[in-house]
Coordinates of C-alpha atoms in Angstrom, one line a residue:
Chain A
M26 CA 25.7 149.3 -21.2
E27 CA 28.5 151.2 -19.6
H28 CA 30.2 147.9 -18.7
I29 CA 31.0 147.1 -22.4
D30 CA 34.4 148.1 -23.7
L31 CA 33.6 150.2 -26.7
S32 CA 37.0 149.7 -28.2
L33 CA 36.3 145.9 -28.2
V34 CA 33.0 146.5 -30.0
D35 CA 34.7 148.8 -32.5
W36 CA 37.6 146.5 -33.2
S37 CA 35.3 143.5 -33.5
R38 CA 33.2 145.4 -36.0
A39 CA 36.3 146.6 -37.9
Q40 CA 37.7 143.1 -38.0
F41 CA 34.4 141.7 -39.3
A42 CA 34.0 144.5 -41.8
L43 CA 37.6 144.0 -43.1
T44 CA 37.2 140.2 -43.6
A45 CA 33.7 140.5 -45.0
M46 CA 34.7 143.2 -47.5
Y47 CA 37.8 141.4 -48.6
H48 CA 35.8 138.2 -49.0
W49 CA 33.3 140.2 -51.1
V50 CA 36.2 141.3 -53.4
F51 CA 36.5 137.7 -54.6
V52 CA 32.9 136.4 -54.5
P53 CA 31.0 138.6 -57.0
L54 CA 33.4 137.9 -59.9
T55 CA 33.0 134.2 -59.3
L56 CA 29.2 134.5 -59.3
G57 CA 29.0 136.5 -62.6
L58 CA 32.0 135.2 -64.5
S59 CA 30.8 131.6 -64.2
F60 CA 27.7 132.5 -66.1
I61 CA 29.5 134.5 -68.8
I62 CA 31.8 131.5 -69.3
A63 CA 28.8 129.2 -69.5
F64 CA 27.2 131.4 -72.2
M65 CA 30.5 131.5 -74.2
E66 CA 31.0 127.7 -74.0
S67 CA 27.3 127.2 -75.1
I68 CA 28.1 129.2 -78.2
Y69 CA 31.2 127.1 -78.8
V70 CA 29.3 123.8 -78.4
K71 CA 26.5 125.1 -80.7
T72 CA 28.8 126.5 -83.4
G73 CA 31.8 124.3 -83.1
D74 CA 33.9 127.4 -83.6
E75 CA 37.3 126.8 -82.0
K76 CA 37.8 130.5 -81.4
W77 CA 34.9 130.5 -79.0
K78 CA 36.6 127.7 -77.2
K79 CA 39.8 129.7 -76.9
T80 CA 37.7 132.7 -75.7
T81 CA 36.0 130.5 -73.1
R82 CA 39.2 129.0 -71.9
F83 CA 40.8 132.4 -71.5
W84 CA 38.0 133.8 -69.2
M85 CA 37.9 130.4 -67.4
K86 CA 41.6 130.9 -66.6
L87 CA 40.8 134.3 -65.0
F88 CA 37.8 132.7 -63.2
G89 CA 40.1 130.0 -61.9
I90 CA 42.6 132.5 -60.5
N91 CA 39.9 134.5 -58.8
F92 CA 38.2 131.3 -57.4
A93 CA 41.5 129.9 -56.1
I94 CA 42.5 133.0 -54.3
G95 CA 39.0 133.6 -52.9
V96 CA 38.0 130.1 -51.9
A97 CA 37.5 129.5 -48.2
T98 CA 38.1 133.2 -47.3
G99 CA 34.5 133.1 -46.0
I100 CA 35.4 130.5 -43.4
I101 CA 37.2 133.2 -41.4
L102 CA 33.9 134.9 -40.9
E103 CA 32.7 131.7 -39.2
F104 CA 35.7 131.7 -36.9
E105 CA 34.8 135.2 -35.9
F106 CA 31.2 134.3 -35.2
G107 CA 32.4 131.7 -32.8
T108 CA 35.0 133.7 -30.9
N109 CA 34.2 137.4 -31.3
W110 CA 30.4 137.2 -31.6
S111 CA 29.6 134.3 -29.3
N112 CA 26.4 135.9 -27.8
Y113 CA 25.1 136.4 -31.3
S114 CA 26.1 132.9 -32.5
W115 CA 24.4 131.3 -29.6
F116 CA 21.3 133.5 -29.8
V117 CA 20.7 132.8 -33.6
G118 CA 21.2 129.1 -33.1
D119 CA 19.7 127.0 -35.9
I120 CA 18.7 129.9 -38.0
F121 CA 22.2 130.5 -39.0
G122 CA 23.6 127.0 -38.6
A123 CA 21.2 125.3 -41.0
P124 CA 21.8 127.5 -44.0
L125 CA 25.5 127.7 -43.5
A126 CA 25.7 123.9 -43.2
I127 CA 23.8 123.5 -46.5
E128 CA 26.2 126.1 -48.1
G129 CA 29.3 124.2 -46.8
I130 CA 28.1 120.8 -48.2
M131 CA 27.0 122.3 -51.5
A132 CA 30.3 124.2 -51.9
F133 CA 32.3 121.1 -51.2
F134 CA 30.5 118.9 -53.7
M135 CA 30.4 121.6 -56.3
E136 CA 34.0 122.5 -56.0
S137 CA 35.4 119.0 -56.0
T138 CA 33.3 117.8 -59.0
F139 CA 32.0 120.4 -61.4
I140 CA 35.0 122.7 -61.2
A141 CA 37.4 119.8 -61.6
V142 CA 35.5 118.8 -64.8
M143 CA 35.6 122.4 -66.0
F144 CA 39.4 122.7 -65.7
F145 CA 40.6 119.1 -66.1
G146 CA 37.9 117.8 -68.5
W147 CA 38.7 119.6 -71.8
D148 CA 39.3 116.9 -74.4
K149 CA 38.7 114.2 -71.8
V150 CA 34.9 114.3 -71.5
S151 CA 32.3 115.0 -74.3
K152 CA 31.6 118.6 -75.2
K153 CA 28.1 118.4 -73.8
F154 CA 29.2 116.9 -70.5
H155 CA 31.8 119.6 -70.1
L156 CA 29.2 122.3 -70.9
T157 CA 26.9 120.7 -68.3
A158 CA 29.7 120.9 -65.7
T159 CA 30.3 124.6 -66.5
W160 CA 26.6 125.4 -66.2
L161 CA 26.4 123.4 -62.9
T162 CA 29.4 125.3 -61.6
A163 CA 27.7 128.6 -62.3
I164 CA 24.3 127.5 -60.9
G165 CA 26.0 125.8 -57.9
A166 CA 28.1 128.9 -57.0
N167 CA 25.0 131.1 -57.0
I168 CA 22.9 128.7 -55.1
S169 CA 25.7 128.3 -52.6
A170 CA 25.5 132.1 -52.1
L171 CA 21.8 131.8 -51.5
W172 CA 22.2 130.3 -48.0
I173 CA 24.5 132.9 -46.5
L174 CA 22.3 135.6 -48.1
V175 CA 19.2 134.0 -46.6
A176 CA 20.9 134.1 -43.2
N177 CA 21.9 137.7 -43.7
A178 CA 18.3 138.6 -44.8
W179 CA 17.0 137.0 -41.6
M180 CA 19.2 139.3 -39.6
Q181 CA 17.6 142.3 -41.3
N182 CA 14.1 140.9 -41.0
P183 CA 13.8 138.0 -38.5
V184 CA 10.9 135.7 -39.5
G185 CA 10.0 132.0 -39.2
M186 CA 11.5 131.6 -35.7
Q187 CA 10.5 131.3 -32.1
F188 CA 12.6 132.2 -29.1
N189 CA 13.3 129.5 -26.5
P190 CA 13.7 131.1 -23.1
D191 CA 15.3 127.9 -21.7
T192 CA 18.2 127.9 -24.1
A193 CA 18.2 131.6 -25.0
R194 CA 18.2 130.6 -28.6
M195 CA 16.1 131.2 -31.7
E196 CA 14.6 128.1 -33.1
M197 CA 13.4 127.8 -36.6
V198 CA 9.7 127.0 -36.8
N199 CA 9.2 127.4 -40.5
F200 CA 12.1 126.9 -42.9
W201 CA 10.1 128.2 -45.8
D202 CA 9.2 131.5 -44.1
V203 CA 13.0 132.0 -43.6
L204 CA 13.8 131.0 -47.2
Y205 CA 11.0 132.8 -48.9
S206 CA 10.9 136.0 -46.8
P207 CA 10.6 139.1 -49.0
S208 CA 13.9 140.3 -47.7
A209 CA 15.7 137.0 -48.5
I210 CA 14.3 136.9 -52.1
S211 CA 15.2 140.6 -52.8
K212 CA 18.6 140.2 -51.2
F213 CA 19.5 137.0 -53.1
I214 CA 18.5 138.5 -56.5
H215 CA 20.0 141.9 -55.8
T216 CA 23.3 140.5 -54.5
T217 CA 23.8 137.9 -57.2
T218 CA 22.9 140.2 -60.0
S219 CA 25.3 142.8 -58.7
G220 CA 27.9 140.0 -59.1
F221 CA 26.8 139.5 -62.7
V222 CA 27.1 143.3 -63.4
L223 CA 30.6 143.3 -61.8
A224 CA 31.7 140.4 -64.0
A225 CA 30.3 142.0 -67.1
V226 CA 32.2 145.2 -66.4
F227 CA 35.3 143.1 -65.7
V228 CA 35.1 141.3 -69.0
I229 CA 34.3 144.5 -71.0
G230 CA 37.1 146.4 -69.2
I231 CA 39.7 143.8 -70.0
S232 CA 38.4 143.3 -73.5
S233 CA 38.8 147.1 -74.0
W234 CA 42.4 146.8 -72.9
F235 CA 43.0 144.2 -75.6
L236 CA 41.3 146.5 -78.2
L237 CA 43.4 149.5 -77.1
K238 CA 46.5 147.3 -77.4
K239 CA 45.2 145.9 -80.8
R240 CA 45.6 142.4 -79.6
H241 CA 43.1 139.5 -79.8
Q242 CA 40.5 141.8 -81.2
L243 CA 38.0 139.2 -82.3
M244 CA 38.0 137.6 -78.9
A245 CA 37.7 141.0 -77.3
K246 CA 34.7 142.0 -79.4
R247 CA 32.9 138.6 -78.9
S248 CA 33.5 138.9 -75.2
M249 CA 32.1 142.4 -75.2
L250 CA 29.0 141.2 -77.1
V251 CA 28.2 138.4 -74.6
S252 CA 29.1 140.6 -71.5
S253 CA 27.2 143.6 -72.6
V254 CA 24.0 141.6 -73.3
F255 CA 24.5 139.8 -70.0
G256 CA 25.2 143.1 -68.2
I257 CA 22.1 144.8 -69.6
I258 CA 19.8 141.9 -68.5
A259 CA 21.6 141.8 -65.1
S260 CA 21.4 145.6 -64.6
I261 CA 17.7 145.7 -65.3
T262 CA 17.2 142.8 -62.8
L263 CA 19.4 144.7 -60.4
I264 CA 17.3 147.8 -60.7
V265 CA 14.0 145.9 -60.3
S266 CA 15.3 143.9 -57.3
G267 CA 16.8 147.1 -55.8
D268 CA 13.4 148.7 -56.0
S269 CA 11.8 145.8 -54.2
S270 CA 14.6 145.7 -51.7
A271 CA 14.1 149.5 -51.0
R272 CA 10.4 148.8 -50.3
D273 CA 11.4 146.0 -47.9
I274 CA 13.8 148.3 -46.1
A275 CA 11.1 151.0 -45.9
K276 CA 8.8 148.5 -44.3
Y277 CA 11.1 146.5 -42.0
Q278 CA 14.0 148.9 -41.4
P279 CA 12.5 152.3 -41.7
V280 CA 15.4 154.0 -39.9
K281 CA 17.9 152.6 -42.3
F282 CA 15.7 153.8 -45.2
A283 CA 15.5 157.3 -43.7
A284 CA 19.3 157.3 -43.2
M285 CA 19.8 156.2 -46.9
E286 CA 18.1 159.5 -47.9
A287 CA 19.4 161.6 -44.8
L288 CA 15.7 162.3 -44.2
Y289 CA 15.2 163.8 -40.8
E290 CA 11.7 165.1 -41.1
G291 CA 9.0 162.9 -42.5
K292 CA 7.1 164.1 -45.6
T293 CA 4.2 163.2 -47.8
Q294 CA 5.0 163.4 -51.5
A295 CA 8.6 162.9 -50.4
P296 CA 11.2 163.7 -53.1
L297 CA 14.2 161.4 -53.8
V298 CA 17.6 163.0 -53.5
A299 CA 19.3 162.1 -56.8
I300 CA 22.5 163.9 -55.9
G301 CA 23.3 165.5 -52.7
L302 CA 26.2 166.9 -50.6
I303 CA 25.8 166.8 -46.8
G304 CA 27.4 169.7 -45.0
K305 CA 28.6 168.1 -41.8
L306 CA 30.5 164.8 -42.1
N307 CA 30.5 163.8 -38.5
Y308 CA 28.8 161.1 -36.6
D309 CA 28.0 163.0 -33.5
S310 CA 24.9 161.9 -31.7
I311 CA 21.7 163.0 -33.4
T312 CA 19.3 165.0 -31.2
K313 CA 15.8 166.2 -31.7
D314 CA 17.2 169.5 -32.8
T315 CA 19.3 168.0 -35.7
K316 CA 18.2 169.1 -39.1
D317 CA 18.9 168.3 -42.7
D318 CA 22.2 169.7 -43.6
F319 CA 22.5 169.5 -47.4
L320 CA 24.9 172.0 -49.0
I321 CA 23.4 171.1 -52.4
K322 CA 20.9 168.6 -53.6
I323 CA 19.0 167.7 -56.7
E324 CA 15.7 166.0 -56.0
I325 CA 13.1 164.0 -58.0
P326 CA 9.7 165.1 -56.8
N327 CA 7.5 162.4 -55.1
M328 CA 10.0 159.7 -56.1
L329 CA 10.9 158.6 -52.5
S330 CA 7.2 158.2 -51.6
Y331 CA 6.7 156.1 -54.7
L332 CA 9.9 154.1 -54.1
A333 CA 9.0 153.3 -50.5
F334 CA 5.2 152.7 -50.8
M335 CA 4.3 152.6 -54.5
D336 CA 2.3 155.8 -53.9
P337 CA 3.7 159.2 -54.9
N338 CA 1.6 160.9 -52.1
A339 CA 2.6 158.5 -49.3
F340 CA 4.1 159.7 -46.1
V341 CA 7.7 158.7 -45.6
P342 CA 8.8 158.9 -42.0
G343 CA 12.0 160.7 -41.2
I344 CA 14.6 159.8 -38.6
K345 CA 12.9 162.1 -36.0
D346 CA 9.5 160.6 -36.7
L347 CA 10.9 157.2 -36.1
V348 CA 12.8 158.1 -33.0
L349 CA 10.4 160.5 -31.3
G350 CA 7.2 158.8 -32.6
N351 CA 4.4 160.2 -34.7
E352 CA 0.9 159.6 -33.5
D353 CA -0.6 160.8 -36.8
Y354 CA 1.0 158.0 -38.7
N355 CA 0.8 155.5 -35.9
I356 CA 4.6 155.4 -35.3
L357 CA 5.7 154.2 -31.9
S358 CA 8.5 156.2 -30.3
V359 CA 11.8 154.5 -29.6
I360 CA 11.4 155.4 -25.9
E361 CA 8.2 153.3 -25.9
K362 CA 10.0 150.5 -27.7
I363 CA 12.8 150.7 -25.1
K364 CA 10.3 150.3 -22.3
R365 CA 8.6 147.3 -24.0
G366 CA 12.0 145.7 -24.8
Y367 CA 13.0 146.2 -21.2
V368 CA 9.8 144.4 -20.0
A369 CA 10.7 141.5 -22.4
Q370 CA 14.3 141.4 -21.1
Q371 CA 13.3 141.5 -17.5
S372 CA 10.8 138.7 -18.1
L373 CA 13.5 136.5 -19.5
K374 CA 15.8 137.4 -16.6
L375 CA 13.1 136.6 -14.0
Y376 CA 12.2 133.4 -15.8
K377 CA 15.8 132.2 -15.3
E378 CA 15.9 133.4 -11.7
T379 CA 12.6 131.7 -10.7
E380 CA 13.6 128.3 -12.3
K381 CA 14.2 126.8 -8.9
T382 CA 12.6 129.2 -6.5
D383 CA 9.1 129.9 -7.8
K384 CA 7.6 127.2 -10.1
V385 CA 4.3 129.0 -10.5
L386 CA 5.8 132.3 -11.6
H387 CA 8.3 130.4 -13.7
E388 CA 5.5 128.7 -15.7
A389 CA 3.5 131.9 -16.0
L390 CA 6.6 133.6 -17.5
K391 CA 7.2 130.7 -19.8
A392 CA 3.7 131.0 -21.2
K393 CA 4.4 134.5 -22.2
F394 CA 7.1 133.4 -24.6
T395 CA 4.5 131.4 -26.6
D396 CA 1.7 134.0 -26.3
S397 CA 1.6 135.7 -29.7
Q398 CA 0.1 138.9 -28.4
W399 CA 2.8 139.3 -25.7
L400 CA 5.5 138.4 -28.2
N401 CA 4.1 141.0 -30.7
T402 CA 3.8 143.7 -28.0
Y403 CA 7.0 143.2 -26.0
F404 CA 9.4 140.6 -27.3
R405 CA 9.6 142.0 -30.9
Y406 CA 11.3 145.0 -29.2
F407 CA 13.6 142.8 -27.1
G408 CA 16.8 144.5 -28.2
Y409 CA 15.6 148.0 -27.5
G410 CA 15.6 147.0 -23.8
S411 CA 19.4 147.3 -23.7
Y412 CA 19.0 151.1 -24.0
Y413 CA 16.8 151.3 -20.9
D414 CA 17.9 153.6 -18.1
D415 CA 16.1 154.7 -14.9
D416 CA 17.1 158.3 -15.7
S417 CA 14.6 159.5 -18.4
K418 CA 17.1 162.1 -19.7
I419 CA 19.7 159.3 -20.4
M420 CA 17.0 157.2 -22.0
E421 CA 15.9 160.1 -24.3
S422 CA 19.5 160.4 -25.4
N423 CA 19.8 156.6 -25.8
A424 CA 16.8 156.6 -28.1
F425 CA 18.8 158.3 -30.9
K426 CA 21.4 155.5 -30.7
V427 CA 19.1 153.5 -33.0
V428 CA 20.1 155.7 -35.8
P429 CA 23.0 154.5 -38.0
P430 CA 25.8 156.7 -39.3
V431 CA 23.7 158.9 -41.7
S432 CA 26.4 160.4 -43.9
L433 CA 28.1 157.0 -44.6
T434 CA 24.8 155.3 -45.3
F435 CA 23.6 158.2 -47.5
Y436 CA 26.8 158.4 -49.6
A437 CA 27.2 154.6 -50.0
F438 CA 23.6 154.3 -51.2
H439 CA 23.9 157.2 -53.7
L440 CA 27.3 156.1 -54.9
M441 CA 25.9 152.6 -55.6
V442 CA 22.8 153.9 -57.4
I443 CA 24.7 156.5 -59.5
L444 CA 27.4 153.9 -60.5
G445 CA 24.7 151.4 -61.3
G446 CA 23.3 153.8 -63.8
H447 CA 26.8 154.3 -65.3
F448 CA 27.2 150.6 -65.7
L449 CA 23.9 150.2 -67.6
L450 CA 24.8 153.1 -69.9
L451 CA 28.2 151.6 -70.5
F452 CA 26.7 148.3 -71.4
L453 CA 24.2 149.9 -73.9
I454 CA 26.9 152.0 -75.6
V455 CA 29.3 149.0 -75.8
L456 CA 26.6 146.7 -77.2
Y457 CA 25.7 149.3 -79.8
L458 CA 29.3 149.9 -80.9
V459 CA 30.1 146.2 -81.1
V460 CA 27.0 145.5 -83.1
I461 CA 27.9 148.2 -85.7
N462 CA 31.5 147.0 -85.4
R463 CA 33.0 150.4 -84.6
I464 CA 34.0 149.8 -80.9
E465 CA 37.7 150.0 -81.5
K466 CA 37.3 153.5 -83.0
Y467 CA 36.0 155.0 -79.8
K468 CA 39.0 155.1 -77.5
I469 CA 37.1 157.2 -74.9
V470 CA 34.6 154.3 -74.5
L471 CA 37.5 151.8 -74.2
Y472 CA 39.3 153.8 -71.6
T473 CA 36.1 154.4 -69.7
A474 CA 35.3 150.7 -69.7
L475 CA 38.8 149.9 -68.5
W476 CA 38.6 152.4 -65.6
T477 CA 35.1 151.3 -64.7
I478 CA 36.6 148.0 -63.3
P479 CA 37.6 149.7 -60.0
L480 CA 34.3 151.6 -60.0
V481 CA 32.3 148.4 -60.1
Y482 CA 34.1 147.1 -57.1
I483 CA 33.5 150.3 -55.2
A484 CA 29.7 150.1 -56.1
S485 CA 29.7 146.5 -55.0
Q486 CA 31.3 147.3 -51.6
S487 CA 29.0 150.3 -51.2
G488 CA 26.0 148.0 -51.5
W489 CA 27.2 146.1 -48.5
I490 CA 28.0 149.3 -46.6
V491 CA 24.3 150.4 -47.1
A492 CA 23.1 146.9 -45.9
E493 CA 25.4 146.5 -42.9
V494 CA 26.3 150.0 -41.7
G495 CA 22.7 151.1 -42.4
R496 CA 21.3 148.5 -40.0
Q497 CA 23.4 149.6 -37.1
P498 CA 23.0 149.4 -34.1
W499 CA 21.3 146.1 -34.8
V500 CA 23.0 142.8 -35.5
I501 CA 19.5 141.2 -35.6
Q502 CA 16.9 143.9 -36.3
D503 CA 15.1 145.0 -33.2
L504 CA 16.2 141.9 -31.2
M505 CA 19.9 142.2 -30.6
T506 CA 22.3 145.1 -30.7
T507 CA 25.8 144.8 -32.0
M508 CA 27.0 145.7 -28.5
N509 CA 25.2 142.7 -27.0
A510 CA 26.3 140.4 -29.7
V511 CA 30.0 140.8 -29.1
S512 CA 32.0 138.4 -26.9
K513 CA 33.6 139.9 -23.9
I514 CA 37.2 139.0 -24.8
D515 CA 40.4 141.0 -24.6
S516 CA 40.3 143.7 -27.2
S517 CA 44.1 143.3 -27.8
S518 CA 43.5 139.8 -29.2
V519 CA 41.0 141.3 -31.6
I520 CA 43.5 143.9 -32.7
I521 CA 46.1 141.3 -33.3
T522 CA 43.8 139.2 -35.5
F523 CA 42.7 142.3 -37.3
I524 CA 46.3 143.0 -38.2
L525 CA 46.8 139.4 -39.2
F526 CA 43.8 139.3 -41.4
A527 CA 44.7 142.7 -43.0
V528 CA 48.1 141.2 -43.8
L529 CA 46.7 137.8 -45.0
F530 CA 44.0 139.3 -47.2
T531 CA 46.2 142.1 -48.6
G532 CA 48.7 139.4 -49.5
L533 CA 46.0 137.3 -51.2
L534 CA 44.7 140.4 -53.1
I535 CA 48.2 141.2 -54.3
A536 CA 48.7 137.6 -55.4
E537 CA 45.4 137.7 -57.3
L538 CA 46.2 141.0 -59.0
G539 CA 49.8 139.8 -59.8
I540 CA 48.8 136.5 -61.3
M541 CA 45.7 137.8 -63.1
I542 CA 47.5 140.8 -64.7
K543 CA 50.3 138.5 -65.8
Q544 CA 47.8 136.0 -67.4
I545 CA 45.9 138.9 -69.0
K546 CA 49.1 140.2 -70.6
I547 CA 49.9 136.7 -71.9
G548 CA 46.4 136.6 -73.3
P549 CA 44.5 133.6 -74.6
K550 CA 46.6 130.5 -75.4
D551 CA 45.7 127.0 -76.0
G552 CA 46.0 124.4 -73.3
G553 CA 47.0 124.6 -69.7
H554 CA 44.8 124.7 -66.7
Chain B
M26 CA 31.6 95.4 -58.8
K27 CA 34.2 95.4 -61.6
F28 CA 32.2 98.2 -63.2
M29 CA 32.3 100.2 -60.0
R30 CA 36.1 99.6 -59.7
N31 CA 36.5 100.8 -63.3
I32 CA 34.5 103.9 -62.5
G33 CA 36.6 104.6 -59.4
K34 CA 39.8 104.1 -61.3
R35 CA 38.7 106.4 -64.1
I36 CA 37.8 109.1 -61.7
Y37 CA 41.1 108.7 -59.9
N38 CA 43.0 108.9 -63.2
F39 CA 41.0 111.9 -64.2
Y40 CA 42.1 113.9 -61.2
A41 CA 45.6 112.5 -61.2
E42 CA 46.2 113.4 -64.8
G43 CA 44.7 116.8 -64.2
F44 CA 47.0 117.6 -61.4
R45 CA 50.0 116.1 -63.3
T46 CA 49.5 118.5 -66.2
L47 CA 49.0 121.7 -64.2
S48 CA 50.5 124.8 -65.9
P49 CA 53.0 126.8 -63.8
Y50 CA 50.4 129.5 -62.8
A51 CA 48.0 126.8 -61.7
K52 CA 50.7 125.2 -59.5
T53 CA 51.2 128.6 -57.9
L54 CA 47.5 128.9 -57.3
W55 CA 47.4 125.4 -55.6
L56 CA 50.4 126.5 -53.5
I57 CA 48.5 129.6 -52.4
I58 CA 45.3 127.6 -51.6
L59 CA 47.3 125.1 -49.5
L60 CA 49.2 127.9 -47.7
K61 CA 46.0 129.8 -47.1
L62 CA 44.3 126.7 -45.6
F63 CA 47.3 126.0 -43.5
V64 CA 47.4 129.5 -42.1
M65 CA 43.6 129.5 -41.5
F66 CA 43.2 126.1 -39.9
F67 CA 46.6 125.5 -38.2
I68 CA 47.5 129.0 -37.1
L69 CA 44.5 131.3 -36.9
K70 CA 41.9 128.7 -35.8
I71 CA 44.2 126.9 -33.2
F72 CA 46.0 129.9 -31.8
F73 CA 43.5 132.8 -32.2
F74 CA 40.0 131.4 -32.5
R75 CA 39.8 128.7 -29.8
D76 CA 37.9 130.8 -27.4
T77 CA 34.3 129.8 -28.1
Y78 CA 31.5 129.3 -25.6
K79 CA 31.6 125.6 -26.2
N80 CA 35.3 125.6 -25.0
R81 CA 34.7 128.1 -22.2
F82 CA 31.7 126.5 -20.5
D83 CA 30.8 123.0 -19.3
G84 CA 27.5 122.6 -21.0
E85 CA 24.7 124.3 -22.9
K86 CA 22.8 125.2 -19.7
E87 CA 25.8 127.3 -18.5
I88 CA 26.1 128.9 -21.9
S89 CA 22.4 129.9 -22.0
E90 CA 22.6 131.4 -18.5
H91 CA 25.7 133.4 -19.5
V92 CA 24.0 134.6 -22.7
I93 CA 20.8 135.6 -20.9
N94 CA 22.9 137.5 -18.4
Q95 CA 24.7 139.3 -21.2
I96 CA 21.7 140.2 -23.2
T97 CA 19.4 141.3 -20.4
N98 CA 21.9 143.5 -18.5
T99 CA 21.4 147.2 -19.3
K100 CA 24.1 148.4 -16.8

């Protein structure tokens, strides 16, 4: 792969990471706050208490600001797919196109109808009709997120498709396999509930600020009550879905799983590193001599084995087992996968070359692409073929390129988990103090809640770092490397658009923060939308 | 037919009145939305993201040949 400009790949990745991460600054609050608002409005409709209406309208205003600034930021990712990731876009074909089309249509109808009723419909439509629109906005926003998450899950665990060697595209053969793959279900639940937790922290943090300022105290306490209950339910769901997501990763992306724990040597009764500090923070190539380099670590015995395979005695393969192979546990070496992937790649190449020259061979090769045994033996390792080299030494070194950046994946994963625990604890404490009506007395809790707002965004971004950095070098697990996915365009144009996006999104973020802080300081007022 | 016309008029009035009574911060938000969409679709898309395979190649056959060449070359 020497012909590929590495700076192009790096800049394309940086650009996509920048836009995706900025997009994800706006989305989770929309997902979670929409439900919190719906719960608040439900209480208003049930009790007829105008103060609940005022509370609902205040949080709806903040929801509106976040929604307006964030809306359509995801479209930029689609621009990038077309221009910067053309090989990938072509290769995935319908798999990505269909879910994204559904998302686009749903988002359009949802945004132009239900949200309009939410903001314009107060006092114009009946209470119940308005409440229905609020609930549909919340449900619609989350279902809208389903499709992009299904597409992302497919990239982590490609199922329900068949490769067409004539078009070089993946074709969906079973929509339900794509939609209901274990990875898709875990990813959808885990990602949306992370948005719920983020929104709950957001509401509790801002409510804490009001209590610290001794303003709108009833609204603040009521908001805390709704959000802490919502946050606790969401956190528990987040933990359960995270647990099932970890098992999916252990099964379908074992190298990512090993990197999440910086586990180089496989172990039975493997412990989980609860807290750890890795000694060397560099991303130099890993070799067969690389060893664990923890300066300190606190472990929970057997927990990793249980987490991965629901068995405290199970063997969890380490990075070296997965790269070098381990016959005892039936783990194929990466070198073998590279050779098989190379066979698949050469078969495809030959298939194209013989199209007009050798009909018999052409048809024989075509048959391979529908032969399940051949597909399972060779094609499933298609992407590995890109690391093939006639020189066995180079290929041995290439084998370790299937390992993602270990330190970043490890720290992102652990930061996410530790912060997730902090959020659940905060929700429990806040709920207890609100129920006994003493929350305003505990300033330490109020300040902690306020300063947890940036932490929840860090946790949210960390989750995506684990998902996306952890799966490197794959853009589609085992089938396409990031290097092969990128379009061969001038890297200077990618740098220019990177800078433009950085300016545009930073401007949007500043606008969001400016408008939101101003409206929070103004506080709840009647009217206006 | 008259009923449908009334429904249409009511929907139009609903949106029109909603936009007429926007608060100052909401007007700012709409300005940001319109500006953002303009930058995205009339600057970024047209000047920086035109280079797609559908624009670069004549047909799907050429694209598939190019992609196969790209994803099967190890050197």
